[in-house]
Amino acid sequence: MKTILSLGFLALIAVTALACASGSGRGAPSKISTAADRAATASPEAIPNAAMSDESSAVGCRSSQIPALDPTYVENPRPRLVPYPNILDSRGRLSSVDEARASGFDAELSSSSLGERSLRLVLLDETADKVKGMRAYYATRPITEADTIETFLVDGGVMVNEHVTIGNDAAAVKATIGEFANPVQIGPYEAALVWSDPIAGGFRAYGLYWSDGSLDFEVLGGVESPEMLVDFARSVYCG
Amino acid sequence: MRRFFFGSLPISVGVALLSFAFVVQPVLAGCFGSNNGAAYSYDHYFTAARSVEDFVPATVQPGRAVVHPLQLISPTGVDFIGWGTAKGIGTSDSGAISNCPDDYNGWNVYVDGVSFTRYFCRQQYGSVGSTALDQEFKFSYGGTSCGDPNFDKWRFYLNGDLKSCQRINTDEGDIIAVGGEAIGSGSQLIDIHFGALEWKSSATGNWYNWGSGSRCEDTGYRIRKHSDYNVHAEKIP
């Protein structure tokens, strides 16, 4: 027994030495530049919700049935005082994905099609010394000064909101809203698919939430089906 | 790109009077501040806000009357959190995450909002009495004392005591608001006074007043004249 343990210890030292020699230790680039890189290098300890096996990663890249969504919603909530703010007036500086990346923010955008929608607007959420987050708006038409997130979603818009993690992974969403968070796989990550309460006039959007441990992702869409939103998100990791 | 929340007003705190598509049309009156206004730097956002409330519910008929001592809206505009005191019709129609039952007797304290696009409501914090005299409502982001050892949540304080915690999809608010609401049949009338409205943008930073020049204005609905920090919600049949 003692011999087996000693051999195991020696093997561990050898593996560690090899890892250092191959550049994965000190001196190797510390910045992970893409979502795919982060997914590939993430450890289950660092990201508890990450499913790291090839099998589950493949599941997260395959079009599959979305779980049946609970149709119940709040019919008569106590209202918000403030109307939905105009998108162009909301927090964030008008910018671009390239500028976000040049500022050191590892912005990720899907390469998947959203039908007739195209990227219309990028807002950066900044502090004095860094970019904290980015919101990208996809629509079939230009975003006007009158647009709110309400009119944007009702007209079929899709917003991608990614920001430095505050721990809002699928498990956190599930812990917050319970059974209204439906598990789906986005690449190697578990995500929560949510059918929103009515945004306006009974219109309900879909939301998708996950985290890669560095960034939290939110995709809100006034899309025809939740499958479209899930496929759009999956292409970040699945090409 | 950046504009005042009310473009024509040289102040950052204005008034809102909204109507929502409910079965019974509500009347809302509010004052709100945003980080877009002249009183705030563009770099500021709200990690904490507080208000001190008292009100005179002169007439409240069957229906619902709500005083909103504090709301905070996320940058995307969808998620929000709020403190409230309410009498009348509740919101218990969405299972466990919306459990604010009807109560026509007292002015119940509740927290509500939208988390990850779903409305929540909890009404288990007692009552503020008939006039809610000098009740302090606060929320702030930060601290790990809400059951999660790794990540922060928004924390709700009533008169200095931690009452509740909530995740929404932001660690910063874009707009804060106060106001009142009256719906239902017959005359509904609430006079609300906010003795203090303050905010700050970091856990260790200073508290700032919403602005000495803040005021609420009549926007053409049946809202009586009100002055600084006074909100008057009224519905006249």
Tab-separated table of C-alpha atoms in Angstrom:
chain	number	residue	atom	x	y	z
A	1	MET	CA	0.000	0.000	0.000
A	2	LYS	CA	2.798	2.364	0.992
A	3	THR	CA	4.574	1.567	-2.315
A	4	ILE	CA	1.485	2.410	-4.327
A	5	LEU	CA	1.138	5.761	-2.564
A	6	SER	CA	4.808	6.548	-3.158
A	7	LEU	CA	4.530	5.752	-6.852
A	8	GLY	CA	1.444	7.920	-7.084
A	9	PHE	CA	3.255	10.809	-5.426
A	10	LEU	CA	6.182	10.495	-7.842
A	11	ALA	CA	3.799	10.413	-10.776
A	12	LEU	CA	2.150	13.602	-9.526
A	13	ILE	CA	5.535	15.347	-9.321
A	14	ALA	CA	6.382	14.206	-12.853
A	15	VAL	CA	3.083	15.480	-14.250
A	16	THR	CA	3.558	18.816	-12.520
A	17	ALA	CA	7.097	19.147	-13.908
A	18	LEU	CA	5.874	18.376	-17.425
A	19	ALA	CA	3.128	20.955	-17.136
A	20	CYS	CA	5.621	23.638	-16.118
A	21	ALA	CA	8.026	22.701	-18.891
A	22	SER	CA	5.292	22.913	-21.507
A	23	GLY	CA	4.512	26.497	-20.584
A	24	SER	CA	1.273	26.131	-18.730
A	25	GLY	CA	2.835	27.424	-15.546
A	26	ARG	CA	4.656	30.659	-14.764
A	27	GLY	CA	5.589	32.612	-17.819
A	28	ALA	CA	2.768	31.336	-19.977
A	29	PRO	CA	0.215	33.844	-21.217
A	30	SER	CA	-2.241	34.368	-18.396
A	31	LYS	CA	-5.031	35.942	-20.418
A	32	ILE	CA	-7.632	33.628	-21.839
A	33	SER	CA	-8.847	35.243	-24.987
A	34	THR	CA	-11.928	33.408	-26.123
A	35	ALA	CA	-14.949	31.704	-24.691
A	36	ALA	CA	-13.814	28.458	-26.297
A	37	ASP	CA	-10.414	28.817	-24.625
A	38	ARG	CA	-12.007	29.492	-21.290
A	39	ALA	CA	-14.315	26.540	-21.698
A	40	ALA	CA	-11.383	24.301	-22.614
A	41	THR	CA	-9.155	25.420	-19.749
A	42	ALA	CA	-11.753	25.787	-17.026
A	43	SER	CA	-11.578	23.367	-14.149
A	44	PRO	CA	-14.651	21.882	-12.520
A	45	GLU	CA	-13.424	23.239	-9.183
A	46	ALA	CA	-13.332	26.784	-10.530
A	47	ILE	CA	-16.673	26.534	-12.281
A	48	PRO	CA	-18.977	24.185	-10.446
A	49	ASN	CA	-21.679	24.346	-13.081
A	50	ALA	CA	-19.367	23.441	-15.929
A	51	ALA	CA	-19.887	19.987	-17.342
A	52	MET	CA	-16.448	19.130	-18.638
A	53	SER	CA	-16.825	15.763	-20.291
A	54	ASP	CA	-16.709	15.513	-24.075
A	55	GLU	CA	-20.067	13.819	-24.001
A	56	SER	CA	-21.873	16.626	-22.197
A	57	SER	CA	-20.044	19.248	-24.233
A	58	ALA	CA	-21.363	17.555	-27.354
A	59	VAL	CA	-24.851	17.641	-25.904
A	60	GLY	CA	-24.395	21.363	-25.362
A	61	CYS	CA	-23.624	21.809	-29.043
A	62	ARG	CA	-26.411	19.709	-30.447
A	63	SER	CA	-29.789	21.048	-31.344
A	64	SER	CA	-32.162	19.332	-29.016
A	65	GLN	CA	-35.589	19.623	-27.525
A	66	ILE	CA	-36.081	22.455	-25.085
A	67	PRO	CA	-37.771	21.450	-21.854
A	68	ALA	CA	-41.452	22.274	-21.666
A	69	LEU	CA	-41.765	25.741	-20.125
A	70	ASP	CA	-44.201	26.436	-17.318
A	71	PRO	CA	-46.792	28.800	-18.813
A	72	THR	CA	-47.780	30.459	-15.531
A	73	TYR	CA	-46.895	34.074	-14.941
A	74	VAL	CA	-47.766	36.962	-12.646
A	75	GLU	CA	-50.892	38.666	-13.904
A	76	ASN	CA	-51.116	41.613	-11.573
A	77	PRO	CA	-47.775	42.565	-10.038
A	78	ARG	CA	-47.201	45.671	-8.021
A	79	PRO	CA	-45.716	47.865	-10.682
A	80	ARG	CA	-42.385	49.414	-11.231
A	81	LEU	CA	-42.502	53.180	-10.864
A	82	VAL	CA	-40.110	53.924	-13.644
A	83	PRO	CA	-41.015	53.207	-17.243
A	84	TYR	CA	-38.585	51.133	-19.224
A	85	PRO	CA	-35.729	53.530	-19.952
A	86	ASN	CA	-34.738	54.364	-23.485
A	87	ILE	CA	-31.965	52.038	-24.583
A	88	LEU	CA	-29.850	54.899	-25.870
A	89	ASP	CA	-30.158	56.671	-22.513
A	90	SER	CA	-29.362	53.660	-20.368
A	91	ARG	CA	-26.056	53.108	-18.678
A	92	GLY	CA	-23.281	52.342	-21.130
A	93	ARG	CA	-21.162	54.111	-23.698
A	94	LEU	CA	-21.849	53.679	-27.382
A	95	SER	CA	-19.028	51.558	-28.689
A	96	SER	CA	-18.124	48.423	-30.620
A	97	VAL	CA	-17.116	44.853	-29.956
A	98	ASP	CA	-13.631	45.589	-31.252
A	99	GLU	CA	-13.220	48.452	-28.813
A	100	ALA	CA	-14.384	46.275	-25.953
A	101	ARG	CA	-11.766	43.686	-26.868
A	102	ALA	CA	-9.075	46.338	-27.306
A	103	SER	CA	-9.920	47.527	-23.783
A	104	GLY	CA	-9.167	44.080	-22.416
A	105	PHE	CA	-12.741	42.855	-22.154
A	106	ASP	CA	-13.050	39.361	-23.623
A	107	ALA	CA	-16.278	40.049	-25.452
A	108	GLU	CA	-17.907	37.066	-27.094
A	109	LEU	CA	-20.424	37.147	-29.893
A	110	SER	CA	-22.305	34.339	-31.498
A	111	SER	CA	-21.715	33.564	-35.144
A	112	SER	CA	-25.116	31.992	-35.521
A	113	SER	CA	-27.882	33.516	-37.577
A	114	LEU	CA	-30.777	35.298	-35.995
A	115	GLY	CA	-32.800	35.432	-39.167
A	116	GLU	CA	-33.109	38.966	-40.464
A	117	ARG	CA	-31.619	40.455	-37.333
A	118	SER	CA	-28.179	42.024	-37.328
A	119	LEU	CA	-25.986	43.711	-34.734
A	120	ARG	CA	-27.274	47.275	-34.373
A	121	LEU	CA	-25.789	48.630	-31.166
A	122	VAL	CA	-23.050	47.934	-28.627
A	123	LEU	CA	-22.930	49.631	-25.216
A	124	LEU	CA	-19.956	49.306	-22.895
A	125	ASP	CA	-20.385	49.388	-19.128
A	126	GLU	CA	-17.235	51.010	-17.804
A	127	THR	CA	-15.677	52.023	-14.541
A	128	ALA	CA	-12.843	54.521	-14.330
A	129	ASP	CA	-10.212	51.943	-15.226
A	130	LYS	CA	-11.836	49.016	-17.004
A	131	VAL	CA	-14.715	47.692	-19.035
A	132	LYS	CA	-17.069	45.737	-16.774
A	133	GLY	CA	-19.533	44.595	-19.330
A	134	MET	CA	-20.998	44.880	-22.769
A	135	ARG	CA	-24.520	44.841	-24.153
A	136	ALA	CA	-25.063	43.994	-27.806
A	137	TYR	CA	-28.432	44.584	-29.478
A	138	TYR	CA	-29.591	42.648	-32.539
A	139	ALA	CA	-32.638	43.793	-34.446
A	140	THR	CA	-34.222	43.835	-37.848
A	141	ARG	CA	-34.162	47.624	-37.908
A	142	PRO	CA	-32.065	50.461	-36.487
A	143	ILE	CA	-32.550	51.284	-32.816
A	144	THR	CA	-34.143	54.683	-32.392
A	145	GLU	CA	-34.139	57.162	-29.534
A	146	ALA	CA	-37.673	56.100	-28.702
A	147	ASP	CA	-36.763	52.443	-28.251
A	148	THR	CA	-36.903	50.873	-24.828
A	149	ILE	CA	-36.059	47.294	-23.974
A	150	GLU	CA	-39.828	46.787	-24.110
A	151	THR	CA	-40.310	47.996	-27.695
A	152	PHE	CA	-37.052	46.340	-28.700
A	153	LEU	CA	-38.110	42.903	-27.487
A	154	VAL	CA	-41.675	43.195	-28.733
A	155	ASP	CA	-40.266	43.942	-32.188
A	156	GLY	CA	-38.225	40.761	-32.053
A	157	GLY	CA	-34.921	42.123	-30.793
A	158	VAL	CA	-32.241	40.060	-29.087
A	159	MET	CA	-29.944	41.547	-26.439
A	160	VAL	CA	-26.717	39.895	-25.333
A	161	ASN	CA	-25.500	41.174	-21.963
A	162	GLU	CA	-22.154	39.913	-20.718
A	163	HIS	CA	-20.367	41.292	-17.699
A	164	VAL	CA	-17.679	40.425	-15.204
A	165	THR	CA	-19.108	37.659	-13.093
A	166	ILE	CA	-21.166	38.351	-10.017
A	167	GLY	CA	-21.930	34.666	-9.674
A	168	ASN	CA	-25.078	34.572	-11.772
A	169	ASP	CA	-24.640	31.099	-13.206
A	170	ALA	CA	-27.450	28.636	-13.879
A	171	ALA	CA	-27.395	27.385	-10.300
A	172	ALA	CA	-27.803	30.918	-8.942
A	173	VAL	CA	-30.721	31.595	-11.276
A	174	LYS	CA	-32.309	28.308	-10.238
A	175	ALA	CA	-31.829	29.148	-6.564
A	176	THR	CA	-33.516	32.520	-7.151
A	177	ILE	CA	-36.531	31.692	-9.304
A	178	GLY	CA	-36.838	27.951	-8.782
A	179	GLU	CA	-38.742	25.927	-11.332
A	180	PHE	CA	-39.002	28.859	-13.706
A	181	ALA	CA	-35.320	28.264	-14.499
A	182	ASN	CA	-35.182	25.461	-17.041
A	183	PRO	CA	-31.847	23.677	-17.510
A	184	VAL	CA	-30.296	23.655	-20.959
A	185	GLN	CA	-26.730	23.014	-22.023
A	186	ILE	CA	-24.748	25.779	-23.743
A	187	GLY	CA	-21.463	24.269	-24.876
A	188	PRO	CA	-19.816	22.943	-21.715
A	189	TYR	CA	-21.938	25.093	-19.395
A	190	GLU	CA	-25.282	24.553	-17.803
A	191	ALA	CA	-27.605	27.452	-18.508
A	192	ALA	CA	-31.025	28.508	-17.256
A	193	LEU	CA	-33.738	29.162	-19.801
A	194	VAL	CA	-36.505	31.455	-18.523
A	195	TRP	CA	-39.818	32.451	-20.044
A	196	SER	CA	-40.253	36.004	-18.800
A	197	ASP	CA	-43.247	37.469	-17.103
A	198	PRO	CA	-45.090	39.756	-19.526
A	199	ILE	CA	-42.943	42.661	-20.659
A	200	ALA	CA	-45.810	44.567	-22.212
A	201	GLY	CA	-49.370	43.793	-23.193
A	202	GLY	CA	-48.962	40.115	-22.490
A	203	PHE	CA	-45.821	39.786	-24.584
A	204	ARG	CA	-43.311	37.382	-23.054
A	205	ALA	CA	-39.647	37.185	-23.978
A	206	TYR	CA	-37.151	34.391	-23.388
A	207	GLY	CA	-34.056	34.734	-21.261
A	208	LEU	CA	-30.976	32.571	-21.129
A	209	TYR	CA	-28.403	32.802	-18.335
A	210	TRP	CA	-25.055	31.108	-17.785
A	211	SER	CA	-21.556	31.860	-16.581
A	212	ASP	CA	-18.135	30.651	-17.665
A	213	GLY	CA	-16.668	31.702	-14.338
A	214	SER	CA	-15.165	34.894	-15.740
A	215	LEU	CA	-18.184	36.395	-17.440
A	216	ASP	CA	-21.891	36.083	-16.726
A	217	PHE	CA	-24.053	35.908	-19.833
A	218	GLU	CA	-27.644	36.994	-20.339
A	219	VAL	CA	-29.417	36.656	-23.676
A	220	LEU	CA	-32.896	38.195	-23.849
A	221	GLY	CA	-34.921	37.658	-26.959
A	222	GLY	CA	-38.290	38.506	-28.363
A	223	VAL	CA	-37.840	35.523	-30.642
A	224	GLU	CA	-40.321	33.090	-32.124
A	225	SER	CA	-39.043	30.116	-30.168
A	226	PRO	CA	-36.636	29.431	-27.325
A	227	GLU	CA	-34.751	27.027	-29.589
A	228	MET	CA	-33.581	29.964	-31.700
A	229	LEU	CA	-32.102	31.645	-28.644
A	230	VAL	CA	-30.419	28.451	-27.436
A	231	ASP	CA	-28.893	27.707	-30.846
A	232	PHE	CA	-27.672	31.292	-31.081
A	233	ALA	CA	-25.977	31.008	-27.673
A	234	ARG	CA	-24.467	27.602	-28.395
A	235	SER	CA	-22.595	28.880	-31.417
A	236	VAL	CA	-20.358	30.906	-29.070
A	237	TYR	CA	-18.768	27.612	-28.038
A	238	CYS	CA	-19.638	25.273	-30.840
A	239	GLY	CA	-18.626	27.216	-33.920
B	1	MET	CA	-25.614	59.775	-26.174
B	2	ARG	CA	-26.059	60.839	-22.590
B	3	ARG	CA	-29.103	62.911	-21.860
B	4	PHE	CA	-31.056	63.938	-18.854
B	5	PHE	CA	-33.741	61.494	-18.032
B	6	PHE	CA	-36.158	64.314	-18.686
B	7	GLY	CA	-34.527	66.052	-21.554
B	8	SER	CA	-36.271	69.361	-21.109
B	9	LEU	CA	-35.628	69.680	-17.404
B	10	PRO	CA	-32.314	71.003	-16.077
B	11	ILE	CA	-32.612	68.649	-13.149
B	12	SER	CA	-32.071	64.975	-12.680
B	13	VAL	CA	-35.118	64.292	-10.633
B	14	GLY	CA	-38.465	64.651	-12.315
B	15	VAL	CA	-41.863	63.273	-12.021
B	16	ALA	CA	-43.591	60.336	-13.574
B	17	LEU	CA	-47.201	59.601	-13.847
B	18	LEU	CA	-47.866	56.304	-15.464
B	19	SER	CA	-50.781	54.184	-16.315
B	20	PHE	CA	-50.469	50.436	-16.569
B	21	ALA	CA	-52.670	47.962	-18.312
B	22	PHE	CA	-54.352	46.484	-15.290
B	23	VAL	CA	-57.945	45.547	-14.912
B	24	VAL	CA	-58.317	48.615	-12.738
B	25	GLN	CA	-56.340	51.538	-14.008
B	26	PRO	CA	-53.771	52.604	-11.447
B	27	VAL	CA	-52.482	56.062	-10.826
B	28	LEU	CA	-48.807	56.342	-10.014
B	29	ALA	CA	-46.918	59.338	-8.877
B	30	GLY	CA	-43.221	59.362	-8.473
B	31	CYS	CA	-39.969	61.172	-8.382
B	32	PHE	CA	-36.956	59.540	-9.805
B	33	GLY	CA	-33.283	60.087	-10.201
B	34	SER	CA	-30.943	58.587	-12.700
B	35	ASN	CA	-27.238	58.555	-13.214
B	36	ASN	CA	-27.820	60.448	-16.441
B	37	GLY	CA	-28.729	63.642	-14.675
B	38	ALA	CA	-26.785	66.747	-13.887
B	39	ALA	CA	-26.583	65.910	-10.210
B	40	TYR	CA	-24.592	62.791	-10.893
B	41	SER	CA	-21.312	62.094	-12.560
B	42	TYR	CA	-21.484	59.825	-15.570
B	43	ASP	CA	-19.288	57.383	-13.715
B	44	HIS	CA	-21.735	57.052	-10.889
B	45	TYR	CA	-24.166	54.269	-10.486
B	46	PHE	CA	-26.115	53.135	-7.491
B	47	THR	CA	-24.844	50.406	-5.240
B	48	ALA	CA	-26.971	51.656	-2.362
B	49	ALA	CA	-29.953	53.915	-1.825
B	50	ARG	CA	-32.151	54.800	1.114
B	51	SER	CA	-35.214	56.839	1.943
B	52	VAL	CA	-37.066	57.888	5.056
B	53	GLU	CA	-40.800	57.776	4.565
B	54	ASP	CA	-43.965	58.899	6.227
B	55	PHE	CA	-47.369	59.250	4.677
B	56	VAL	CA	-50.943	60.228	5.331
B	57	PRO	CA	-53.351	57.756	3.810
B	58	ALA	CA	-56.209	60.238	3.958
B	59	THR	CA	-58.613	58.139	1.973
B	60	VAL	CA	-58.133	54.572	0.879
B	61	GLN	CA	-61.067	52.736	-0.596
B	62	PRO	CA	-61.233	49.054	-1.493
B	63	GLY	CA	-58.662	48.331	-4.147
B	64	ARG	CA	-55.062	48.879	-3.514
B	65	ALA	CA	-52.822	51.596	-2.214
B	66	VAL	CA	-49.082	51.305	-2.331
B	67	VAL	CA	-46.289	53.556	-1.225
B	68	HIS	CA	-43.014	52.850	-2.961
B	69	PRO	CA	-40.257	54.111	-0.690
B	70	LEU	CA	-37.495	52.837	-2.916
B	71	GLN	CA	-36.965	51.146	-6.261
B	72	LEU	CA	-33.770	50.487	-8.196
B	73	ILE	CA	-33.723	49.660	-11.885
B	74	SER	CA	-30.999	47.622	-13.593
B	75	PRO	CA	-29.067	48.983	-16.580
B	76	THR	CA	-30.903	46.696	-18.978
B	77	GLY	CA	-34.197	48.071	-17.691
B	78	VAL	CA	-35.829	44.700	-17.062
B	79	ASP	CA	-34.750	43.554	-13.606
B	80	PHE	CA	-35.434	45.745	-10.586
B	81	ILE	CA	-35.808	45.614	-6.814
B	82	GLY	CA	-38.137	47.567	-4.575
B	83	TRP	CA	-39.234	48.204	-1.034
B	84	GLY	CA	-42.928	48.804	-0.586
B	85	THR	CA	-45.716	49.369	1.909
B	86	ALA	CA	-49.126	48.309	0.742
B	87	LYS	CA	-52.747	47.929	1.713
B	88	GLY	CA	-55.327	46.020	-0.269
B	89	ILE	CA	-54.983	43.648	-3.174
B	90	GLY	CA	-51.883	41.480	-3.121
B	91	THR	CA	-49.945	39.545	-5.713
B	92	SER	CA	-49.959	35.868	-4.892
B	93	ASP	CA	-50.638	34.399	-8.262
B	94	SER	CA	-47.265	33.009	-9.219
B	95	GLY	CA	-46.480	30.436	-6.631
B	96	ALA	CA	-43.581	30.602	-4.269
B	97	ILE	CA	-41.739	33.569	-5.750
B	98	SER	CA	-44.737	35.896	-5.533
B	99	ASN	CA	-46.370	35.617	-2.166
B	100	CYS	CA	-47.890	38.930	-1.126
B	101	PRO	CA	-51.439	38.149	-0.021
B	102	ASP	CA	-54.380	40.537	0.105
B	103	ASP	CA	-54.611	42.504	3.338
B	104	TYR	CA	-57.015	45.398	3.822
B	105	ASN	CA	-56.167	46.016	7.455
B	106	GLY	CA	-52.568	47.097	7.861
B	107	TRP	CA	-49.891	48.737	5.773
B	108	ASN	CA	-47.727	45.731	5.107
B	109	VAL	CA	-44.050	46.010	4.356
B	110	TYR	CA	-42.949	44.028	1.336
B	111	VAL	CA	-40.073	43.604	-1.069
B	112	ASP	CA	-40.592	42.926	-4.733
B	113	GLY	CA	-38.974	43.224	-8.105
B	114	VAL	CA	-38.012	41.293	-11.187
B	115	SER	CA	-35.210	38.728	-11.034
B	116	PHE	CA	-34.045	37.187	-14.279
B	117	THR	CA	-37.257	38.453	-15.926
B	118	ARG	CA	-39.600	36.906	-13.306
B	119	TYR	CA	-41.586	38.963	-10.793
B	120	PHE	CA	-41.148	38.174	-7.103
B	121	CYS	CA	-42.866	39.517	-4.018
B	122	ARG	CA	-42.475	38.783	-0.309
B	123	GLN	CA	-44.649	40.303	2.376
B	124	GLN	CA	-43.442	39.037	5.717
B	125	TYR	CA	-41.850	42.019	7.377
B	126	GLY	CA	-44.685	43.341	9.539
B	127	SER	CA	-46.455	46.662	9.239
B	128	VAL	CA	-45.412	50.301	9.361
B	129	GLY	CA	-48.546	51.468	11.159
B	130	SER	CA	-51.039	53.981	9.864
B	131	THR	CA	-48.614	56.777	9.048
B	132	ALA	CA	-45.268	55.029	8.509
B	133	LEU	CA	-43.593	57.765	10.484
B	134	ASP	CA	-39.819	57.968	9.987
B	135	GLN	CA	-39.416	54.524	8.491
B	136	GLU	CA	-36.036	54.080	6.854
B	137	PHE	CA	-35.750	51.808	3.844
B	138	LYS	CA	-32.427	50.917	2.321
B	139	PHE	CA	-30.845	48.453	-0.017
B	140	SER	CA	-27.237	47.956	-0.854
B	141	TYR	CA	-25.158	45.568	-2.872
B	142	GLY	CA	-22.345	43.711	-1.210
B	143	GLY	CA	-21.468	41.535	1.708
B	144	THR	CA	-21.702	37.795	1.826
B	145	SER	CA	-24.061	37.562	4.771
B	146	CYS	CA	-26.980	36.415	2.678
B	147	GLY	CA	-26.263	32.724	2.622
B	148	ASP	CA	-23.807	32.667	-0.245
B	149	PRO	CA	-20.171	32.419	0.821
B	150	ASN	CA	-18.842	33.364	-2.605
B	151	PHE	CA	-20.984	36.061	-4.120
B	152	ASP	CA	-22.863	39.154	-3.066
B	153	LYS	CA	-26.533	39.936	-3.315
B	154	TRP	CA	-28.718	42.975	-2.888
B	155	ARG	CA	-29.575	43.370	0.787
B	156	PHE	CA	-32.758	44.981	2.085
B	157	TYR	CA	-32.660	46.918	5.367
B	158	LEU	CA	-35.623	48.284	7.307
B	159	ASN	CA	-34.683	50.760	10.038
B	160	GLY	CA	-31.155	49.388	9.974
B	161	ASP	CA	-32.063	45.720	10.251
B	162	LEU	CA	-31.290	43.285	7.451
B	163	LYS	CA	-34.620	41.849	6.344
B	164	SER	CA	-34.071	40.171	3.015
B	165	CYS	CA	-31.616	39.406	0.223
B	166	GLN	CA	-32.147	39.088	-3.487
B	167	ARG	CA	-30.224	38.391	-6.649
B	168	ILE	CA	-31.056	40.263	-9.795
B	169	ASN	CA	-28.954	40.348	-12.902
B	170	THR	CA	-26.855	43.359	-11.940
B	171	ASP	CA	-24.623	44.656	-9.177
B	172	GLU	CA	-25.414	48.269	-10.023
B	173	GLY	CA	-28.532	50.325	-10.479
B	174	ASP	CA	-29.110	52.765	-13.295
B	175	ILE	CA	-32.139	54.554	-11.877
B	176	ILE	CA	-33.606	54.921	-8.391
B	177	ALA	CA	-37.169	55.986	-7.716
B	178	VAL	CA	-39.760	56.684	-5.057
B	179	GLY	CA	-43.475	57.186	-5.377
B	180	GLY	CA	-47.005	56.158	-4.637
B	181	GLU	CA	-49.826	54.271	-6.245
B	182	ALA	CA	-53.561	54.214	-5.776
B	183	ILE	CA	-55.972	52.030	-7.675
B	184	GLY	CA	-59.485	50.825	-7.240
B	185	SER	CA	-62.939	52.266	-6.946
B	186	GLY	CA	-63.860	55.430	-5.129
B	187	SER	CA	-61.509	58.087	-3.973
B	188	GLN	CA	-57.935	57.064	-3.319
B	189	LEU	CA	-55.656	59.596	-1.732
B	190	ILE	CA	-52.221	59.273	-0.184
B	191	ASP	CA	-49.882	62.085	0.789
B	192	ILE	CA	-46.329	60.876	1.042
B	193	HIS	CA	-43.333	62.684	2.401
B	194	PHE	CA	-39.807	61.477	2.048
B	195	GLY	CA	-37.642	63.000	4.743
B	196	ALA	CA	-34.423	61.882	3.114
B	197	LEU	CA	-33.436	60.438	-0.238
B	198	GLU	CA	-29.829	59.387	-0.516
B	199	TRP	CA	-27.638	57.185	-2.655
B	200	LYS	CA	-24.059	56.083	-2.991
B	201	SER	CA	-22.031	54.354	-5.620
B	202	SER	CA	-19.651	52.262	-3.561
B	203	ALA	CA	-19.880	50.328	-0.350
B	204	THR	CA	-17.378	52.561	1.400
B	205	GLY	CA	-18.346	55.833	-0.260
B	206	ASN	CA	-20.300	58.767	1.075
B	207	TRP	CA	-24.048	59.092	1.021
B	208	TYR	CA	-25.282	61.794	-1.341
B	209	ASN	CA	-28.604	63.539	-1.379
B	210	TRP	CA	-30.640	63.136	-4.532
B	211	GLY	CA	-30.193	66.867	-5.032
B	212	SER	CA	-31.358	69.965	-3.241
B	213	GLY	CA	-33.126	71.191	-6.325
B	214	SER	CA	-35.148	68.070	-6.808
B	215	ARG	CA	-38.865	68.437	-7.133
B	216	CYS	CA	-41.876	66.635	-8.429
B	217	GLU	CA	-44.104	68.211	-10.992
B	218	ASP	CA	-47.627	67.819	-12.155
B	219	THR	CA	-47.689	66.008	-15.449
B	220	GLY	CA	-51.283	66.658	-16.285
B	221	TYR	CA	-52.998	63.814	-14.556
B	222	ARG	CA	-55.082	64.288	-11.476
B	223	ILE	CA	-52.196	64.829	-9.184
B	224	ARG	CA	-52.355	67.587	-6.657
B	225	LYS	CA	-49.596	70.101	-6.299
B	226	HIS	CA	-46.688	68.713	-4.386
B	227	SER	CA	-43.360	70.064	-3.296
B	228	ASP	CA	-39.869	68.722	-2.785
B	229	TYR	CA	-39.871	65.139	-1.653
B	230	ASN	CA	-43.646	65.071	-1.452
B	231	VAL	CA	-45.525	62.726	-3.669
B	232	HIS	CA	-49.255	62.776	-3.873
B	233	ALA	CA	-50.969	59.794	-5.393
B	234	GLU	CA	-54.620	60.209	-6.052
B	235	LYS	CA	-57.359	58.593	-8.012
B	236	ILE	CA	-60.665	60.377	-8.367
B	237	PRO	CA	-63.495	58.430	-9.963
